[in-house]
PDB file of C-alpha atoms in Angstrom:
ATOM      1  CA  MET A 237     -41.796  49.520 -56.189  1.00 36.00           C
ATOM      2  CA  PHE A 238     -39.552  47.227 -58.796  1.00 35.00           C
ATOM      3  CA  PRO A 239     -36.529  48.654 -60.569  1.00 39.00           C
ATOM      4  CA  THR A 240     -37.166  49.340 -64.746  1.00 37.00           C
ATOM      5  CA  PRO A 241     -35.680  47.394 -67.422  1.00 40.00           C
ATOM      6  CA  SER A 242     -32.972  50.090 -67.668  1.00 40.00           C
ATOM      7  CA  SER A 243     -32.217  51.103 -64.080  1.00 34.00           C
ATOM      8  CA  VAL A 244     -31.024  46.226 -63.905  1.00 34.00           C
ATOM      9  CA  GLY A 245     -29.111  47.160 -66.576  1.00 38.00           C
ATOM     10  CA  THR A 246     -27.016  49.893 -65.381  1.00 31.00           C
ATOM     11  CA  ARG A 247     -26.931  47.628 -62.702  1.00 31.00           C
ATOM     12  CA  VAL A 248     -25.529  45.153 -63.942  1.00 31.00           C
ATOM     13  CA  ILE A 249     -23.078  47.473 -65.760  1.00 33.00           C
ATOM     14  CA  LEU A 250     -22.049  49.074 -62.977  1.00 28.00           C
ATOM     15  CA  ALA A 251     -21.503  45.670 -60.588  1.00 32.00           C
ATOM     16  CA  ALA A 252     -19.325  44.723 -63.251  1.00 34.00           C
ATOM     17  CA  ALA A 253     -17.404  48.007 -63.581  1.00 33.00           C
ATOM     18  CA  LEU A 254     -17.147  47.273 -59.713  1.00 31.00           C
ATOM     19  CA  LEU A 255     -15.740  43.552 -59.718  1.00 33.00           C
ATOM     20  CA  LEU A 256     -13.760  44.059 -62.821  1.00 33.00           C
ATOM     21  CA  PRO A 257     -10.701  45.834 -61.060  1.00 36.00           C
ATOM     22  CA  THR A 258     -10.879  43.579 -58.354  1.00 34.00           C
ATOM     23  CA  ALA A 259     -10.687  40.187 -60.857  1.00 35.00           C
ATOM     24  CA  PHE A 260      -7.933  41.384 -62.462  1.00 31.00           C
ATOM     25  CA  LEU A 261      -5.690  42.510 -59.686  1.00 32.00           C
ATOM     26  CA  SER A 262      -5.872  39.003 -58.296  1.00 32.00           C
ATOM     27  CA  ALA A 263      -4.952  37.968 -61.268  1.00 32.00           C
ATOM     28  CA  CYS A 264      -2.078  39.318 -62.088  1.00 30.00           C
ATOM     29  CA  SER A 265      -1.183  38.320 -57.909  1.00 31.00           C
ATOM     30  CA  ALA A 266      -2.253  35.018 -59.211  1.00 33.00           C
ATOM     31  CA  LEU A 267       0.117  35.396 -61.304  1.00 33.00           C
ATOM     32  CA  GLY A 268       2.895  36.441 -59.316  1.00 35.00           C
ATOM     33  CA  GLY A 269       2.224  39.862 -59.774  1.00 40.00           C
ATOM     34  CA  ASP A 270       3.379  41.739 -56.045  1.00 55.00           C
ATOM     35  CA  ASP A 271       3.332  44.994 -55.124  1.00 71.00           C
ATOM     36  CA  GLY A 272       6.194  44.943 -52.860  1.00 85.00           C
ATOM     37  CA  CYS A 273       4.016  45.579 -49.426  1.00 92.00           C
ATOM     38  CA  HIS A 274       3.272  41.844 -49.026  1.00 91.00           C
ATOM     39  CA  ASP A 275       4.216  40.358 -45.374  1.00 92.00           C
ATOM     40  CA  THR A 276       5.043  43.745 -43.941  1.00 93.00           C
ATOM     41  CA  ALA A 277       2.789  43.227 -41.362  1.00 95.00           C
ATOM     42  CA  ALA A 278       5.203  42.257 -38.799  1.00 94.00           C
ATOM     43  CA  GLU A 279       7.325  44.636 -39.164  1.00 94.00           C
ATOM     44  CA  LEU A 280       4.536  47.512 -39.518  1.00 96.00           C
ATOM     45  CA  LYS A 281       3.665  46.301 -36.583  1.00 96.00           C
ATOM     46  CA  ARG A 282       7.270  46.777 -34.748  1.00 95.00           C
ATOM     47  CA  LEU A 283       7.057  50.755 -36.180  1.00 96.00           C
ATOM     48  CA  ALA A 284       3.775  51.227 -34.855  1.00 97.00           C
ATOM     49  CA  LYS A 285       5.354  49.743 -31.111  1.00 97.00           C
ATOM     50  CA  GLN A 286       8.165  53.434 -31.351  1.00 97.00           C
ATOM     51  CA  PRO A 287       8.316  54.783 -28.103  1.00 96.00           C
ATOM     52  CA  LEU A 288       8.757  58.345 -30.012  1.00 97.00           C
ATOM     53  CA  LEU A 289       4.831  58.494 -31.241  1.00 98.00           C
ATOM     54  CA  ASP A 290       3.579  58.051 -27.786  1.00 96.00           C
ATOM     55  CA  SER A 291       5.407  60.453 -26.183  1.00 95.00           C
ATOM     56  CA  PRO A 292       4.398  64.180 -27.209  1.00 97.00           C
ATOM     57  CA  PRO A 293       5.100  67.205 -24.784  1.00 97.00           C
ATOM     58  CA  ALA A 294       3.126  67.866 -22.058  1.00 96.00           C
ATOM     59  CA  HIS A 295      -0.613  69.109 -23.054  1.00 96.00           C
ATOM     60  CA  ALA A 296       0.356  67.509 -26.656  1.00 96.00           C
ATOM     61  CA  SER A 297      -3.219  65.352 -27.199  1.00 95.00           C
ATOM     62  CA  ALA A 298      -4.610  63.582 -30.364  1.00 94.00           C
ATOM     63  CA  PRO A 299      -6.873  66.647 -32.242  1.00 95.00           C
ATOM     64  CA  ALA A 300     -10.084  67.034 -31.629  1.00 92.00           C
ATOM     65  CA  ASN A 301     -11.513  65.227 -34.242  1.00 93.00           C
ATOM     66  CA  TYR A 302      -8.646  62.078 -34.062  1.00 93.00           C
ATOM     67  CA  ARG A 303      -9.532  61.124 -30.288  1.00 91.00           C
ATOM     68  CA  GLY A 304      -8.813  57.374 -30.305  1.00 91.00           C
ATOM     69  CA  VAL A 305      -6.840  56.944 -33.705  1.00 93.00           C
ATOM     70  CA  GLY A 306      -3.467  56.719 -32.142  1.00 93.00           C
ATOM     71  CA  VAL A 307      -0.704  55.275 -34.277  1.00 96.00           C
ATOM     72  CA  THR A 308      -1.799  53.801 -37.924  1.00 95.00           C
ATOM     73  CA  THR A 309       0.775  52.290 -40.587  1.00 96.00           C
ATOM     74  CA  GLY A 310       0.907  51.824 -44.114  1.00 95.00           C
ATOM     75  CA  CYS A 311       3.005  50.914 -46.778  1.00 95.00           C
ATOM     76  CA  ASP A 312       3.528  52.764 -50.042  1.00 92.00           C
ATOM     77  CA  ASP A 313       4.698  51.026 -53.200  1.00 88.00           C
ATOM     78  CA  ASP A 314       5.065  53.323 -56.442  1.00 77.00           C
ATOM     79  CA  SER A 315       7.875  51.522 -57.929  1.00 66.00           C
ATOM     80  CA  SER A 316      10.678  53.803 -58.095  1.00 72.00           C
ATOM     81  CA  GLY A 317      12.710  51.894 -55.412  1.00 76.00           C
ATOM     82  CA  ALA A 318      12.224  50.086 -52.192  1.00 84.00           C
ATOM     83  CA  PRO A 319       8.871  50.291 -50.555  1.00 92.00           C
ATOM     84  CA  TRP A 320       8.501  52.665 -47.917  1.00 93.00           C
ATOM     85  CA  LEU A 321       6.893  51.768 -44.233  1.00 95.00           C
ATOM     86  CA  HIS A 322       5.504  53.010 -41.453  1.00 96.00           C
ATOM     87  CA  ALA A 323       3.773  54.798 -38.253  1.00 97.00           C
ATOM     88  CA  ASP A 324       2.402  57.795 -38.479  1.00 96.00           C
ATOM     89  CA  ARG A 325       0.482  59.797 -35.500  1.00 96.00           C
ATOM     90  CA  LEU A 326      -1.270  62.834 -35.257  1.00 96.00           C
ATOM     91  CA  TYR A 327      -1.206  65.291 -32.278  1.00 96.00           C
ATOM     92  CA  ALA A 328      -2.625  69.106 -31.109  1.00 96.00           C
ATOM     93  CA  PHE A 329      -0.325  70.743 -29.545  1.00 96.00           C
ATOM     94  CA  PRO A 330      -1.929  74.188 -27.761  1.00 95.00           C
ATOM     95  CA  GLY A 331       2.275  75.637 -27.179  1.00 94.00           C
ATOM     96  CA  LYS A 332       4.571  77.371 -30.098  1.00 95.00           C
ATOM     97  CA  PRO A 333       6.564  74.723 -32.987  1.00 96.00           C
ATOM     98  CA  ASP A 334      10.139  76.064 -31.078  1.00 96.00           C
ATOM     99  CA  ASP A 335       8.676  74.250 -28.434  1.00 97.00           C
ATOM    100  CA  VAL A 336       7.557  70.940 -29.937  1.00 97.00           C
ATOM    101  CA  ILE A 337      10.839  71.319 -31.951  1.00 97.00           C
ATOM    102  CA  ALA A 338      12.809  72.042 -28.769  1.00 97.00           C
ATOM    103  CA  TYR A 339      10.290  68.882 -27.050  1.00 98.00           C
ATOM    104  CA  TYR A 340      11.595  66.218 -29.878  1.00 98.00           C
ATOM    105  CA  THR A 341      15.285  67.482 -29.926  1.00 97.00           C
ATOM    106  CA  LYS A 342      16.083  66.629 -26.460  1.00 98.00           C
ATOM    107  CA  THR A 343      14.032  63.520 -26.854  1.00 98.00           C
ATOM    108  CA  ALA A 344      15.183  61.860 -29.214  1.00 97.00           C
ATOM    109  CA  ALA A 345      18.402  62.543 -28.650  1.00 97.00           C
ATOM    110  CA  ALA A 346      17.670  60.663 -25.531  1.00 97.00           C
ATOM    111  CA  ALA A 347      16.897  57.356 -27.373  1.00 96.00           C
ATOM    112  CA  GLY A 348      19.903  57.493 -29.389  1.00 96.00           C
ATOM    113  CA  TRP A 349      18.472  59.007 -32.748  1.00 97.00           C
ATOM    114  CA  LYS A 350      20.801  61.897 -34.390  1.00 96.00           C
ATOM    115  CA  PHE A 351      19.344  64.673 -35.216  1.00 95.00           C
ATOM    116  CA  GLU A 352      19.688  65.713 -39.656  1.00 93.00           C
ATOM    117  CA  GLU A 353      20.131  69.356 -40.828  1.00 89.00           C
ATOM    118  CA  ASP A 354      18.155  69.594 -43.707  1.00 89.00           C
ATOM    119  CA  PRO A 355      21.531  70.101 -46.340  1.00 88.00           C
ATOM    120  CA  ALA A 356      19.508  72.663 -49.279  1.00 89.00           C
ATOM    121  CA  ALA A 357      20.391  75.805 -49.644  1.00 90.00           C
ATOM    122  CA  GLY A 358      18.192  78.691 -48.265  1.00 90.00           C
ATOM    123  CA  ALA A 359      16.263  74.962 -46.452  1.00 90.00           C
ATOM    124  CA  PRO A 360      14.183  77.202 -43.663  1.00 91.00           C
ATOM    125  CA  PRO A 361      14.750  76.240 -40.234  1.00 89.00           C
ATOM    126  CA  ALA A 362      13.543  72.881 -38.046  1.00 90.00           C
ATOM    127  CA  THR A 363      10.823  75.286 -36.554  1.00 88.00           C
ATOM    128  CA  VAL A 364       9.329  76.221 -39.611  1.00 92.00           C
ATOM    129  CA  GLU A 365       8.142  73.189 -41.226  1.00 92.00           C
ATOM    130  CA  GLY A 366       9.265  70.503 -39.277  1.00 93.00           C
ATOM    131  CA  ALA A 367      12.611  68.189 -38.106  1.00 95.00           C
ATOM    132  CA  CYS A 368      14.010  64.700 -39.038  1.00 96.00           C
ATOM    133  CA  TRP A 369      16.389  62.271 -36.995  1.00 97.00           C
ATOM    134  CA  THR A 370      17.756  58.637 -37.881  1.00 96.00           C
ATOM    135  CA  ARG A 371      18.945  55.740 -36.170  1.00 95.00           C
ATOM    136  CA  THR A 372      19.632  52.291 -36.656  1.00 93.00           C
ATOM    137  CA  GLU A 373      18.206  49.540 -34.755  1.00 91.00           C
ATOM    138  CA  GLN A 374      17.805  45.864 -35.223  1.00 87.00           C
ATOM    139  CA  GLY A 375      19.039  46.005 -38.648  1.00 87.00           C
ATOM    140  CA  ARG A 376      17.152  48.571 -40.183  1.00 90.00           C
ATOM    141  CA  HIS A 377      17.847  52.488 -40.695  1.00 94.00           C
ATOM    142  CA  LEU A 378      14.636  54.623 -39.993  1.00 96.00           C
ATOM    143  CA  LEU A 379      13.354  57.616 -39.933  1.00 96.00           C
ATOM    144  CA  LEU A 380      12.141  59.598 -37.504  1.00 97.00           C
ATOM    145  CA  ASP A 381      10.037  62.840 -38.514  1.00 96.00           C
ATOM    146  CA  VAL A 382       8.506  65.703 -36.637  1.00 97.00           C
ATOM    147  CA  ASP A 383       6.124  67.398 -39.065  1.00 95.00           C
ATOM    148  CA  LEU A 384       4.775  71.247 -38.420  1.00 94.00           C
ATOM    149  CA  ARG A 385       2.698  70.485 -41.626  1.00 89.00           C
ATOM    150  CA  PRO A 386       1.065  67.220 -41.749  1.00 87.00           C
ATOM    151  CA  LYS A 387      -0.925  67.179 -45.069  1.00 83.00           C
ATOM    152  CA  GLY A 388      -2.685  64.335 -46.499  1.00 80.00           C
ATOM    153  CA  PHE A 389      -4.671  64.222 -43.473  1.00 84.00           C
ATOM    154  CA  SER A 390      -8.958  63.754 -44.046  1.00 85.00           C
ATOM    155  CA  PRO A 391     -10.681  65.001 -42.242  1.00 88.00           C
ATOM    156  CA  GLU A 392      -7.979  67.947 -41.673  1.00 90.00           C
ATOM    157  CA  PRO A 393      -7.123  67.782 -38.244  1.00 92.00           C
ATOM    158  CA  GLU A 394      -8.742  69.795 -35.556  1.00 89.00           C
ATOM    159  CA  VAL A 395      -6.797  71.253 -33.075  1.00 89.00           C
ATOM    160  CA  GLY A 396      -8.271  74.882 -31.876  1.00 83.00           C
ATOM    161  CA  THR A 397      -5.912  77.323 -30.516  1.00 84.00           C
ATOM    162  CA  GLY A 398      -2.465  76.279 -31.028  1.00 88.00           C
ATOM    163  CA  LEU A 399      -0.610  73.743 -34.062  1.00 95.00           C
ATOM    164  CA  ALA A 400      -1.268  70.181 -35.923  1.00 95.00           C
ATOM    165  CA  TYR A 401       1.670  68.578 -35.871  1.00 96.00           C
ATOM    166  CA  SER A 402       2.668  64.271 -36.971  1.00 96.00           C
ATOM    167  CA  VAL A 403       5.423  62.326 -35.490  1.00 97.00           C
ATOM    168  CA  SER A 404       6.469  59.365 -38.201  1.00 97.00           C
ATOM    169  CA  VAL A 405       8.867  57.024 -37.819  1.00 97.00           C
ATOM    170  CA  GLY A 406       9.654  55.073 -40.892  1.00 96.00           C
ATOM    171  CA  THR A 407      12.336  52.659 -43.560  1.00 94.00           C
ATOM    172  CA  GLU A 408      12.304  51.387 -46.707  1.00 92.00           C
ATOM    173  CA  ARG A 409      11.087  47.639 -47.064  1.00 89.00           C
ATOM    174  CA  ASP A 410      15.141  46.169 -47.246  1.00 86.00           C
ATOM    175  CA  GLY A 411      15.697  48.152 -44.358  1.00 82.00           C
ATOM    176  CA  GLY A 412      17.947  50.769 -46.744  1.00 81.00           C
ATOM    177  CA  LYS A 413      20.129  53.574 -45.730  1.00 80.00           C
ATOM    178  CA  GLU A 414      17.411  56.373 -46.955  1.00 79.00           C
ATOM    179  CA  THR A 415      18.396  59.649 -45.407  1.00 81.00           C
ATOM    180  CA  CYS A 416      15.800  63.036 -44.050  1.00 87.00           C
ATOM    181  CA  TRP A 417      16.218  65.110 -46.720  1.00 77.00           C
ATOM    182  CA  HIS A 418      17.053  62.394 -49.999  1.00 67.00           C
TER     183      HIS A 418
END
């Protein structure tokens, strides 16, 4: 079967529409446009090696649909400040949120992380949404976040009984002094 003239025209238009944004972005980069995430690979690798990303409580494991994924990294540049570099890992845990927070509170403190309480009036306890710790390492201010309500993962983590949570270590590209509760 051969394509009809109208389907060929449609394909040409579709191909042009798909290639135009790439050509435009390449031209912007050639003119000096920079998204702030260039040359961050070394720092992202360093973040991915943070020990607490690979040190979950006993019986925690990757969610059934995330086995083999391990640590993921990213650089977010929304152009309103310094780009945010982060390394993340998802876990499924058969226990309670209190057990997760108690484990990371003890483990993070032993590794030199400082717990930061949410200063907002009426803020829920850490065992509801999660907790955050900070430390400075090699001139970088780092945030360790344990999120008991991980959002934005696709597909949604499959945990069976228990809960899903994420562990993230992040920093501003410039090493900044970002706090847990900006």
